[in-house]
Short mmCIF file of N, CA, C and O in Angstrom, two decimals:
data_model
loop_
_atom_site.label_atom_id
_atom_site.label_comp_id
_atom_site.label_asym_id
_atom_site.label_seq_id
_atom_site.Cartn_x
_atom_site.Cartn_y
_atom_site.Cartn_z
N MET A 29 -42.38 -26.37 -20.21
CA MET A 29 -42.82 -26.11 -18.86
C MET A 29 -41.78 -26.66 -17.87
O MET A 29 -41.21 -27.72 -18.09
N ARG A 30 -41.55 -25.94 -16.80
CA ARG A 30 -40.62 -26.36 -15.75
C ARG A 30 -41.38 -26.73 -14.50
O ARG A 30 -42.28 -26.01 -14.08
N THR A 31 -40.98 -27.83 -13.91
CA THR A 31 -41.57 -28.28 -12.66
C THR A 31 -40.45 -28.34 -11.63
O THR A 31 -39.36 -28.84 -11.93
N LYS A 32 -40.70 -27.85 -10.43
CA LYS A 32 -39.71 -27.88 -9.36
C LYS A 32 -40.18 -28.84 -8.27
O LYS A 32 -41.29 -28.70 -7.77
N TRP A 33 -39.30 -29.79 -7.94
CA TRP A 33 -39.56 -30.71 -6.84
C TRP A 33 -38.50 -30.49 -5.78
O TRP A 33 -37.31 -30.46 -6.08
N HIS A 34 -38.93 -30.37 -4.55
CA HIS A 34 -38.03 -30.02 -3.46
C HIS A 34 -37.77 -31.23 -2.56
O HIS A 34 -38.71 -31.78 -1.99
N PHE A 35 -36.49 -31.60 -2.46
CA PHE A 35 -36.08 -32.70 -1.61
C PHE A 35 -35.32 -32.12 -0.42
O PHE A 35 -34.30 -31.45 -0.60
N THR A 36 -35.86 -32.36 0.77
CA THR A 36 -35.32 -31.72 1.97
C THR A 36 -34.82 -32.72 3.01
O THR A 36 -34.22 -32.32 4.00
N ASN A 37 -35.08 -33.99 2.79
CA ASN A 37 -34.67 -35.03 3.73
C ASN A 37 -33.95 -36.15 2.99
O ASN A 37 -34.10 -36.28 1.77
N THR A 38 -33.21 -36.94 3.76
CA THR A 38 -32.47 -38.05 3.17
C THR A 38 -32.59 -39.29 4.05
O THR A 38 -32.93 -39.19 5.23
N GLU A 39 -32.28 -40.43 3.46
CA GLU A 39 -32.12 -41.66 4.21
C GLU A 39 -31.12 -42.53 3.46
O GLU A 39 -31.00 -42.44 2.24
N TRP A 40 -30.39 -43.33 4.21
CA TRP A 40 -29.43 -44.26 3.62
C TRP A 40 -30.07 -45.65 3.58
O TRP A 40 -30.58 -46.12 4.59
N VAL A 41 -30.05 -46.28 2.41
CA VAL A 41 -30.57 -47.63 2.26
C VAL A 41 -29.55 -48.43 1.45
O VAL A 41 -29.32 -48.15 0.27
N GLU A 42 -28.90 -49.37 2.11
CA GLU A 42 -27.95 -50.28 1.48
C GLU A 42 -26.92 -49.53 0.62
O GLU A 42 -26.68 -49.88 -0.53
N GLY A 43 -26.31 -48.49 1.21
CA GLY A 43 -25.26 -47.76 0.53
C GLY A 43 -25.72 -46.75 -0.51
O GLY A 43 -24.91 -46.19 -1.24
N VAL A 44 -27.01 -46.52 -0.59
CA VAL A 44 -27.57 -45.55 -1.52
C VAL A 44 -28.18 -44.41 -0.72
O VAL A 44 -28.93 -44.63 0.23
N LEU A 45 -27.85 -43.17 -1.12
CA LEU A 45 -28.47 -42.01 -0.49
C LEU A 45 -29.79 -41.74 -1.21
O LEU A 45 -29.80 -41.47 -2.42
N ARG A 46 -30.86 -41.83 -0.45
CA ARG A 46 -32.18 -41.59 -1.02
C ARG A 46 -32.66 -40.21 -0.61
O ARG A 46 -32.62 -39.86 0.56
N LEU A 47 -33.09 -39.44 -1.59
CA LEU A 47 -33.61 -38.09 -1.38
C LEU A 47 -35.12 -38.16 -1.22
O LEU A 47 -35.80 -38.77 -2.05
N LEU A 48 -35.61 -37.54 -0.16
CA LEU A 48 -37.02 -37.61 0.17
C LEU A 48 -37.66 -36.23 0.05
O LEU A 48 -37.10 -35.23 0.49
N SER A 49 -38.86 -36.23 -0.51
CA SER A 49 -39.61 -34.99 -0.68
C SER A 49 -40.86 -35.04 0.18
O SER A 49 -41.42 -36.11 0.42
N GLU A 50 -41.29 -33.88 0.64
CA GLU A 50 -42.55 -33.81 1.37
C GLU A 50 -43.73 -33.76 0.40
O GLU A 50 -44.88 -33.87 0.80
N GLU A 51 -43.41 -33.60 -0.89
CA GLU A 51 -44.43 -33.56 -1.93
C GLU A 51 -44.64 -34.98 -2.47
O GLU A 51 -43.74 -35.80 -2.42
N ASP A 52 -45.80 -35.24 -3.01
CA ASP A 52 -46.05 -36.49 -3.72
C ASP A 52 -45.59 -36.31 -5.16
O ASP A 52 -46.18 -35.54 -5.92
N VAL A 53 -44.50 -36.98 -5.50
CA VAL A 53 -43.94 -36.86 -6.84
C VAL A 53 -43.80 -38.25 -7.46
O VAL A 53 -43.57 -39.23 -6.76
N GLU A 54 -43.95 -38.31 -8.77
CA GLU A 54 -43.75 -39.55 -9.50
C GLU A 54 -42.47 -39.40 -10.31
O GLU A 54 -42.34 -38.45 -11.09
N VAL A 55 -41.53 -40.31 -10.09
CA VAL A 55 -40.19 -40.11 -10.63
C VAL A 55 -39.75 -41.12 -11.68
O VAL A 55 -38.77 -40.90 -12.38
N THR A 56 -40.45 -42.23 -11.80
CA THR A 56 -39.94 -43.30 -12.67
C THR A 56 -39.97 -42.95 -14.15
O THR A 56 -39.29 -43.58 -14.95
N HIS A 57 -40.72 -41.94 -14.55
CA HIS A 57 -40.80 -41.55 -15.96
C HIS A 57 -39.72 -40.53 -16.35
O HIS A 57 -39.61 -40.17 -17.51
N LEU A 58 -38.92 -40.09 -15.40
CA LEU A 58 -37.92 -39.05 -15.67
C LEU A 58 -36.75 -39.59 -16.48
O LEU A 58 -36.36 -40.74 -16.36
N GLN A 59 -36.17 -38.70 -17.28
CA GLN A 59 -34.94 -38.98 -18.01
C GLN A 59 -33.86 -38.05 -17.46
O GLN A 59 -34.09 -36.84 -17.33
N ALA A 60 -32.70 -38.61 -17.19
CA ALA A 60 -31.59 -37.80 -16.65
C ALA A 60 -31.04 -36.86 -17.72
O ALA A 60 -30.91 -37.24 -18.87
N ARG A 61 -30.72 -35.65 -17.31
CA ARG A 61 -30.06 -34.68 -18.20
C ARG A 61 -28.58 -34.55 -17.83
O ARG A 61 -27.84 -33.83 -18.47
N ASN A 62 -28.17 -35.23 -16.75
CA ASN A 62 -26.76 -35.28 -16.34
C ASN A 62 -26.17 -33.89 -16.13
O ASN A 62 -25.04 -33.63 -16.54
N GLN A 63 -26.93 -33.02 -15.51
CA GLN A 63 -26.46 -31.68 -15.24
C GLN A 63 -26.95 -31.21 -13.88
O GLN A 63 -28.10 -31.46 -13.51
N VAL A 64 -26.06 -30.53 -13.13
CA VAL A 64 -26.42 -29.94 -11.85
C VAL A 64 -26.11 -28.45 -11.92
O VAL A 64 -25.04 -28.05 -12.37
N ILE A 65 -27.08 -27.64 -11.51
CA ILE A 65 -26.91 -26.20 -11.44
C ILE A 65 -27.22 -25.76 -10.01
O ILE A 65 -27.49 -26.61 -9.15
N THR A 66 -27.20 -24.47 -9.76
CA THR A 66 -27.53 -23.98 -8.43
C THR A 66 -28.71 -23.02 -8.49
O THR A 66 -28.97 -22.40 -9.52
N ASP A 67 -29.39 -22.92 -7.39
CA ASP A 67 -30.35 -21.85 -7.15
C ASP A 67 -29.84 -21.17 -5.89
O ASP A 67 -30.14 -21.59 -4.77
N SER A 68 -29.03 -20.14 -6.09
CA SER A 68 -28.37 -19.47 -4.96
C SER A 68 -29.36 -18.80 -4.03
O SER A 68 -29.10 -18.71 -2.83
N ASP A 69 -30.48 -18.35 -4.56
CA ASP A 69 -31.48 -17.71 -3.70
C ASP A 69 -32.14 -18.72 -2.76
O ASP A 69 -32.51 -18.38 -1.64
N ALA A 70 -32.29 -19.96 -3.22
CA ALA A 70 -32.92 -21.00 -2.41
C ALA A 70 -31.90 -21.84 -1.66
O ALA A 70 -32.27 -22.76 -0.93
N PHE A 71 -30.60 -21.54 -1.85
CA PHE A 71 -29.52 -22.32 -1.25
C PHE A 71 -29.73 -23.81 -1.57
O PHE A 71 -29.89 -24.65 -0.69
N ALA A 72 -29.74 -24.10 -2.87
CA ALA A 72 -30.00 -25.46 -3.32
C ALA A 72 -29.17 -25.80 -4.55
O ALA A 72 -28.84 -24.93 -5.36
N PHE A 73 -28.83 -27.08 -4.64
CA PHE A 73 -28.30 -27.63 -5.88
C PHE A 73 -29.51 -28.19 -6.62
O PHE A 73 -30.44 -28.72 -6.00
N VAL A 74 -29.48 -28.09 -7.94
CA VAL A 74 -30.64 -28.49 -8.74
C VAL A 74 -30.18 -29.47 -9.82
O VAL A 74 -29.39 -29.11 -10.70
N TYR A 75 -30.67 -30.69 -9.73
CA TYR A 75 -30.38 -31.71 -10.73
C TYR A 75 -31.45 -31.60 -11.81
O TYR A 75 -32.65 -31.58 -11.51
N LEU A 76 -31.01 -31.55 -13.06
CA LEU A 76 -31.96 -31.42 -14.16
C LEU A 76 -32.38 -32.78 -14.68
O LEU A 76 -31.55 -33.64 -14.95
N ALA A 77 -33.67 -32.95 -14.81
CA ALA A 77 -34.26 -34.15 -15.40
C ALA A 77 -35.29 -33.69 -16.42
O ALA A 77 -35.66 -32.52 -16.47
N GLU A 78 -35.74 -34.63 -17.21
CA GLU A 78 -36.71 -34.28 -18.24
C GLU A 78 -37.87 -35.26 -18.20
O GLU A 78 -37.69 -36.46 -18.01
N ALA A 79 -39.06 -34.71 -18.39
CA ALA A 79 -40.28 -35.51 -18.50
C ALA A 79 -40.95 -35.11 -19.81
O ALA A 79 -40.53 -34.17 -20.48
N GLU A 80 -41.98 -35.82 -20.17
CA GLU A 80 -42.67 -35.52 -21.42
C GLU A 80 -43.17 -34.08 -21.45
O GLU A 80 -43.15 -33.42 -22.49
N SER A 81 -43.57 -33.56 -20.30
CA SER A 81 -44.13 -32.21 -20.21
C SER A 81 -43.06 -31.11 -20.14
O SER A 81 -43.37 -29.93 -20.16
N GLY A 82 -41.77 -31.49 -20.03
CA GLY A 82 -40.70 -30.49 -19.96
C GLY A 82 -39.69 -30.85 -18.88
O GLY A 82 -39.64 -31.99 -18.41
N TYR A 83 -38.91 -29.85 -18.49
CA TYR A 83 -37.87 -30.08 -17.50
C TYR A 83 -38.44 -30.22 -16.10
O TYR A 83 -39.41 -29.56 -15.74
N VAL A 84 -37.79 -31.07 -15.32
CA VAL A 84 -38.09 -31.22 -13.90
C VAL A 84 -36.83 -30.85 -13.15
O VAL A 84 -35.76 -31.39 -13.41
N TYR A 85 -36.94 -29.89 -12.24
CA TYR A 85 -35.82 -29.44 -11.44
C TYR A 85 -35.89 -30.14 -10.09
O TYR A 85 -36.82 -29.91 -9.31
N VAL A 86 -34.92 -30.99 -9.83
CA VAL A 86 -34.85 -31.75 -8.59
C VAL A 86 -33.98 -30.95 -7.62
O VAL A 86 -32.76 -30.93 -7.75
N TYR A 87 -34.61 -30.25 -6.69
CA TYR A 87 -33.92 -29.38 -5.74
C TYR A 87 -33.38 -30.19 -4.58
O TYR A 87 -34.14 -30.90 -3.92
N LEU A 88 -32.07 -30.06 -4.33
CA LEU A 88 -31.44 -30.65 -3.15
C LEU A 88 -31.12 -29.50 -2.21
O LEU A 88 -30.16 -28.75 -2.41
N HIS A 89 -31.96 -29.33 -1.21
CA HIS A 89 -31.83 -28.19 -0.31
C HIS A 89 -30.70 -28.40 0.70
O HIS A 89 -30.20 -29.50 0.89
N GLU A 90 -30.32 -27.32 1.33
CA GLU A 90 -29.19 -27.30 2.27
C GLU A 90 -29.29 -28.38 3.33
O GLU A 90 -28.28 -28.94 3.78
N SER A 91 -30.49 -28.73 3.72
CA SER A 91 -30.69 -29.76 4.75
C SER A 91 -30.20 -31.13 4.30
O SER A 91 -30.01 -32.03 5.12
N THR A 92 -29.95 -31.32 3.01
CA THR A 92 -29.47 -32.61 2.48
C THR A 92 -27.97 -32.63 2.27
O THR A 92 -27.39 -33.69 2.01
N TRP A 93 -27.31 -31.48 2.34
CA TRP A 93 -25.93 -31.35 1.87
C TRP A 93 -24.92 -32.22 2.62
O TRP A 93 -23.99 -32.74 1.99
N LEU A 94 -25.04 -32.36 3.93
CA LEU A 94 -24.06 -33.19 4.66
C LEU A 94 -24.08 -34.63 4.15
O LEU A 94 -23.03 -35.24 3.93
N ASP A 95 -25.27 -35.16 3.93
CA ASP A 95 -25.37 -36.52 3.39
C ASP A 95 -24.93 -36.56 1.93
O ASP A 95 -24.32 -37.54 1.50
N VAL A 96 -25.22 -35.52 1.18
CA VAL A 96 -24.77 -35.46 -0.22
C VAL A 96 -23.25 -35.50 -0.26
O VAL A 96 -22.66 -36.23 -1.07
N LYS A 97 -22.60 -34.75 0.62
CA LYS A 97 -21.13 -34.77 0.66
C LYS A 97 -20.61 -36.17 1.00
O LYS A 97 -19.67 -36.65 0.38
N LYS A 98 -21.25 -36.82 1.97
CA LYS A 98 -20.85 -38.19 2.32
C LYS A 98 -21.01 -39.13 1.12
O LYS A 98 -20.17 -40.00 0.89
N ALA A 99 -22.08 -38.95 0.38
CA ALA A 99 -22.32 -39.78 -0.80
C ALA A 99 -21.25 -39.54 -1.86
O ALA A 99 -20.73 -40.48 -2.47
N ILE A 100 -20.91 -38.28 -2.07
CA ILE A 100 -19.88 -37.95 -3.06
C ILE A 100 -18.53 -38.52 -2.61
O ILE A 100 -17.84 -39.18 -3.40
N ASP A 101 -18.17 -38.27 -1.36
CA ASP A 101 -16.89 -38.75 -0.84
C ASP A 101 -16.78 -40.27 -0.91
O ASP A 101 -15.71 -40.82 -1.18
N GLY A 102 -17.88 -40.95 -0.65
CA GLY A 102 -17.88 -42.41 -0.64
C GLY A 102 -18.28 -43.03 -1.97
O GLY A 102 -18.42 -44.25 -2.06
N LYS A 103 -18.50 -42.19 -2.99
CA LYS A 103 -18.90 -42.67 -4.33
C LYS A 103 -20.19 -43.50 -4.28
O LYS A 103 -20.34 -44.49 -4.97
N HIS A 104 -21.13 -43.04 -3.44
CA HIS A 104 -22.41 -43.72 -3.32
C HIS A 104 -23.42 -43.11 -4.29
O HIS A 104 -23.43 -41.89 -4.48
N PRO A 105 -24.29 -43.91 -4.88
CA PRO A 105 -25.32 -43.37 -5.77
C PRO A 105 -26.39 -42.60 -5.00
O PRO A 105 -26.58 -42.83 -3.81
N LEU A 106 -27.06 -41.71 -5.71
CA LEU A 106 -28.19 -40.96 -5.15
C LEU A 106 -29.44 -41.29 -5.94
O LEU A 106 -29.39 -41.41 -7.17
N GLU A 107 -30.55 -41.41 -5.20
CA GLU A 107 -31.84 -41.66 -5.83
C GLU A 107 -32.86 -40.69 -5.26
O GLU A 107 -32.87 -40.43 -4.06
N ALA A 108 -33.72 -40.18 -6.13
CA ALA A 108 -34.87 -39.42 -5.70
C ALA A 108 -36.02 -40.41 -5.52
O ALA A 108 -36.26 -41.25 -6.40
N VAL A 109 -36.69 -40.32 -4.38
CA VAL A 109 -37.77 -41.25 -4.07
C VAL A 109 -39.10 -40.59 -4.39
O VAL A 109 -39.37 -39.46 -3.97
N GLY A 110 -39.92 -41.31 -5.13
CA GLY A 110 -41.26 -40.83 -5.45
C GLY A 110 -42.31 -41.81 -4.99
O GLY A 110 -41.99 -42.87 -4.42
N THR A 111 -43.54 -41.50 -5.24
CA THR A 111 -44.64 -42.39 -4.85
C THR A 111 -44.67 -43.65 -5.70
O THR A 111 -45.27 -44.65 -5.32
N ASP A 112 -44.00 -43.61 -6.87
CA ASP A 112 -44.02 -44.74 -7.80
C ASP A 112 -42.70 -45.50 -7.87
O ASP A 112 -42.55 -46.41 -8.67
N GLY A 113 -41.71 -45.11 -7.08
CA GLY A 113 -40.42 -45.78 -7.13
C GLY A 113 -39.29 -44.79 -6.96
O GLY A 113 -39.45 -43.78 -6.28
N THR A 114 -38.15 -45.08 -7.60
CA THR A 114 -36.98 -44.21 -7.45
C THR A 114 -36.41 -43.83 -8.81
O THR A 114 -36.66 -44.50 -9.82
N PHE A 115 -35.64 -42.75 -8.80
CA PHE A 115 -34.97 -42.23 -9.99
C PHE A 115 -33.51 -41.98 -9.62
O PHE A 115 -33.24 -41.23 -8.68
N THR A 116 -32.60 -42.60 -10.33
CA THR A 116 -31.17 -42.43 -10.06
C THR A 116 -30.66 -41.15 -10.71
O THR A 116 -30.93 -40.89 -11.89
N LEU A 117 -29.93 -40.35 -9.94
CA LEU A 117 -29.35 -39.11 -10.45
C LEU A 117 -28.02 -39.45 -11.14
O LEU A 117 -26.96 -39.44 -10.53
N ALA A 118 -28.09 -39.80 -12.41
CA ALA A 118 -26.92 -40.20 -13.19
C ALA A 118 -25.93 -39.05 -13.30
O ALA A 118 -26.32 -37.89 -13.42
N SER A 119 -24.65 -39.37 -13.23
CA SER A 119 -23.54 -38.40 -13.35
C SER A 119 -23.53 -37.34 -12.26
O SER A 119 -22.84 -36.34 -12.38
N PHE A 120 -24.29 -37.56 -11.19
CA PHE A 120 -24.40 -36.54 -10.14
C PHE A 120 -23.06 -36.24 -9.49
O PHE A 120 -22.72 -35.08 -9.30
N GLN A 121 -22.30 -37.27 -9.16
CA GLN A 121 -21.05 -37.05 -8.43
C GLN A 121 -20.07 -36.21 -9.24
O GLN A 121 -19.49 -35.26 -8.72
N GLU A 122 -19.89 -36.56 -10.51
CA GLU A 122 -18.96 -35.81 -11.35
C GLU A 122 -19.39 -34.35 -11.50
O GLU A 122 -18.58 -33.44 -11.41
N GLU A 123 -20.68 -34.17 -11.74
CA GLU A 123 -21.21 -32.81 -11.91
C GLU A 123 -21.04 -32.00 -10.62
O GLU A 123 -20.66 -30.83 -10.67
N MET A 124 -21.33 -32.62 -9.48
CA MET A 124 -21.21 -31.91 -8.21
C MET A 124 -19.77 -31.56 -7.88
O MET A 124 -19.49 -30.46 -7.39
N GLU A 125 -18.86 -32.47 -8.14
CA GLU A 125 -17.44 -32.20 -7.86
C GLU A 125 -16.97 -30.98 -8.64
O GLU A 125 -16.30 -30.10 -8.10
N GLU A 126 -17.35 -30.90 -9.91
CA GLU A 126 -16.97 -29.74 -10.73
C GLU A 126 -17.65 -28.47 -10.24
O GLU A 126 -17.03 -27.41 -10.17
N LEU A 127 -18.94 -28.59 -9.92
CA LEU A 127 -19.70 -27.41 -9.51
C LEU A 127 -19.20 -26.84 -8.19
O LEU A 127 -18.97 -25.63 -8.08
N VAL A 128 -19.01 -27.67 -7.17
CA VAL A 128 -18.58 -27.13 -5.88
C VAL A 128 -17.15 -26.57 -5.98
O VAL A 128 -16.83 -25.58 -5.33
N ALA A 129 -16.32 -27.15 -6.83
CA ALA A 129 -14.98 -26.60 -7.03
C ALA A 129 -15.07 -25.21 -7.67
O ALA A 129 -14.30 -24.31 -7.33
N ASN A 130 -16.04 -25.03 -8.54
CA ASN A 130 -16.24 -23.73 -9.18
C ASN A 130 -16.83 -22.70 -8.22
O ASN A 130 -16.54 -21.51 -8.32
N ILE A 131 -17.64 -23.15 -7.28
CA ILE A 131 -18.29 -22.24 -6.33
C ILE A 131 -17.29 -21.72 -5.30
O ILE A 131 -17.39 -20.56 -4.88
N GLU A 132 -16.34 -22.55 -4.89
CA GLU A 132 -15.40 -22.17 -3.83
C GLU A 132 -14.74 -20.83 -4.16
O GLU A 132 -14.08 -20.68 -5.18
N GLY A 133 -14.98 -19.84 -3.29
CA GLY A 133 -14.38 -18.52 -3.44
C GLY A 133 -14.92 -17.69 -4.59
O GLY A 133 -14.40 -16.62 -4.89
N ASN A 134 -16.00 -18.13 -5.23
CA ASN A 134 -16.54 -17.45 -6.41
C ASN A 134 -17.78 -16.64 -6.02
O ASN A 134 -18.87 -17.18 -5.88
N GLY A 135 -17.61 -15.35 -5.88
CA GLY A 135 -18.69 -14.46 -5.47
C GLY A 135 -19.86 -14.38 -6.43
O GLY A 135 -20.91 -13.85 -6.08
N ASN A 136 -19.71 -14.90 -7.65
CA ASN A 136 -20.82 -14.87 -8.60
C ASN A 136 -22.02 -15.68 -8.13
O ASN A 136 -23.13 -15.49 -8.62
N TYR A 137 -21.79 -16.59 -7.19
CA TYR A 137 -22.88 -17.40 -6.66
C TYR A 137 -23.55 -16.74 -5.46
O TYR A 137 -24.51 -17.30 -4.92
N GLY A 138 -23.06 -15.61 -5.05
CA GLY A 138 -23.59 -14.92 -3.89
C GLY A 138 -22.80 -15.32 -2.66
O GLY A 138 -22.49 -16.49 -2.46
N GLU A 139 -22.47 -14.33 -1.86
CA GLU A 139 -21.60 -14.54 -0.70
C GLU A 139 -22.13 -15.61 0.25
O GLU A 139 -21.40 -16.49 0.70
N GLU A 140 -23.44 -15.57 0.52
CA GLU A 140 -24.01 -16.51 1.49
C GLU A 140 -23.99 -17.95 0.95
O GLU A 140 -23.69 -18.90 1.67
N MET A 141 -24.29 -18.10 -0.35
CA MET A 141 -24.24 -19.43 -0.97
C MET A 141 -22.82 -19.99 -0.91
O MET A 141 -22.61 -21.15 -0.55
N VAL A 142 -21.84 -19.15 -1.25
CA VAL A 142 -20.43 -19.59 -1.22
C VAL A 142 -20.05 -20.02 0.19
O VAL A 142 -19.43 -21.08 0.38
N GLU A 143 -20.42 -19.23 1.20
CA GLU A 143 -20.09 -19.58 2.59
C GLU A 143 -20.70 -20.91 2.99
O GLU A 143 -20.05 -21.74 3.62
N LYS A 144 -21.97 -21.12 2.63
CA LYS A 144 -22.65 -22.36 3.00
C LYS A 144 -22.00 -23.56 2.30
O LYS A 144 -21.80 -24.61 2.92
N VAL A 145 -21.68 -23.42 1.03
CA VAL A 145 -21.05 -24.52 0.28
C VAL A 145 -19.67 -24.82 0.86
O VAL A 145 -19.32 -25.98 1.08
N GLU A 146 -18.89 -23.77 1.14
CA GLU A 146 -17.55 -23.98 1.68
C GLU A 146 -17.61 -24.64 3.06
O GLU A 146 -16.81 -25.52 3.37
N ARG A 147 -18.59 -24.26 3.87
CA ARG A 147 -18.72 -24.82 5.22
C ARG A 147 -18.98 -26.32 5.16
O ARG A 147 -18.45 -27.08 5.97
N VAL A 148 -19.77 -26.78 4.21
CA VAL A 148 -20.12 -28.20 4.13
C VAL A 148 -19.10 -28.99 3.30
O VAL A 148 -18.61 -30.03 3.73
N PHE A 149 -18.79 -28.49 2.12
CA PHE A 149 -18.01 -29.28 1.17
C PHE A 149 -16.50 -29.12 1.30
O PHE A 149 -15.74 -29.92 0.76
N PHE A 150 -16.06 -28.08 2.00
CA PHE A 150 -14.62 -27.84 2.15
C PHE A 150 -14.23 -27.68 3.62
O PHE A 150 -13.19 -27.12 3.91
N ALA A 151 -15.04 -28.19 4.53
CA ALA A 151 -14.84 -27.97 5.96
C ALA A 151 -13.46 -28.41 6.43
O ALA A 151 -12.80 -27.70 7.17
N GLU A 152 -13.00 -29.58 5.99
CA GLU A 152 -11.71 -30.07 6.46
C GLU A 152 -10.54 -29.31 5.84
O GLU A 152 -9.42 -29.42 6.31
N GLN A 153 -10.79 -28.55 4.80
CA GLN A 153 -9.71 -27.83 4.12
C GLN A 153 -9.53 -26.41 4.67
O GLN A 153 -8.56 -25.76 4.34
N HIS A 154 -10.48 -25.91 5.44
CA HIS A 154 -10.42 -24.54 5.94
C HIS A 154 -10.05 -24.50 7.41
O HIS A 154 -10.24 -25.36 8.15
#
């Protein structure tokens, strides 16, 4: 079974980017899968985690991307915040660096997704 959790807001706490969801989610039982994929239709990066019941898709929506870029550039950790605590997105920076490099100029992700990613993650290069 797949569960999707949507994180649309962020906050910085002591050098850590915390991802906030409008949903009530419990995150401390998650296991990191150390993989990031995209959902081009939702304009989101998706961090894969695993729970006893199956995969949990941690959606990082476009509204979080500017802070995500700052976190990557500054090598800051990311945490998903739940009602029971936090979950660290292990290997997130490495996975994201590879993924956004692959998306740049790659129409397979959809023209609009590519434009949005390039605007945020490659702004100073264009």
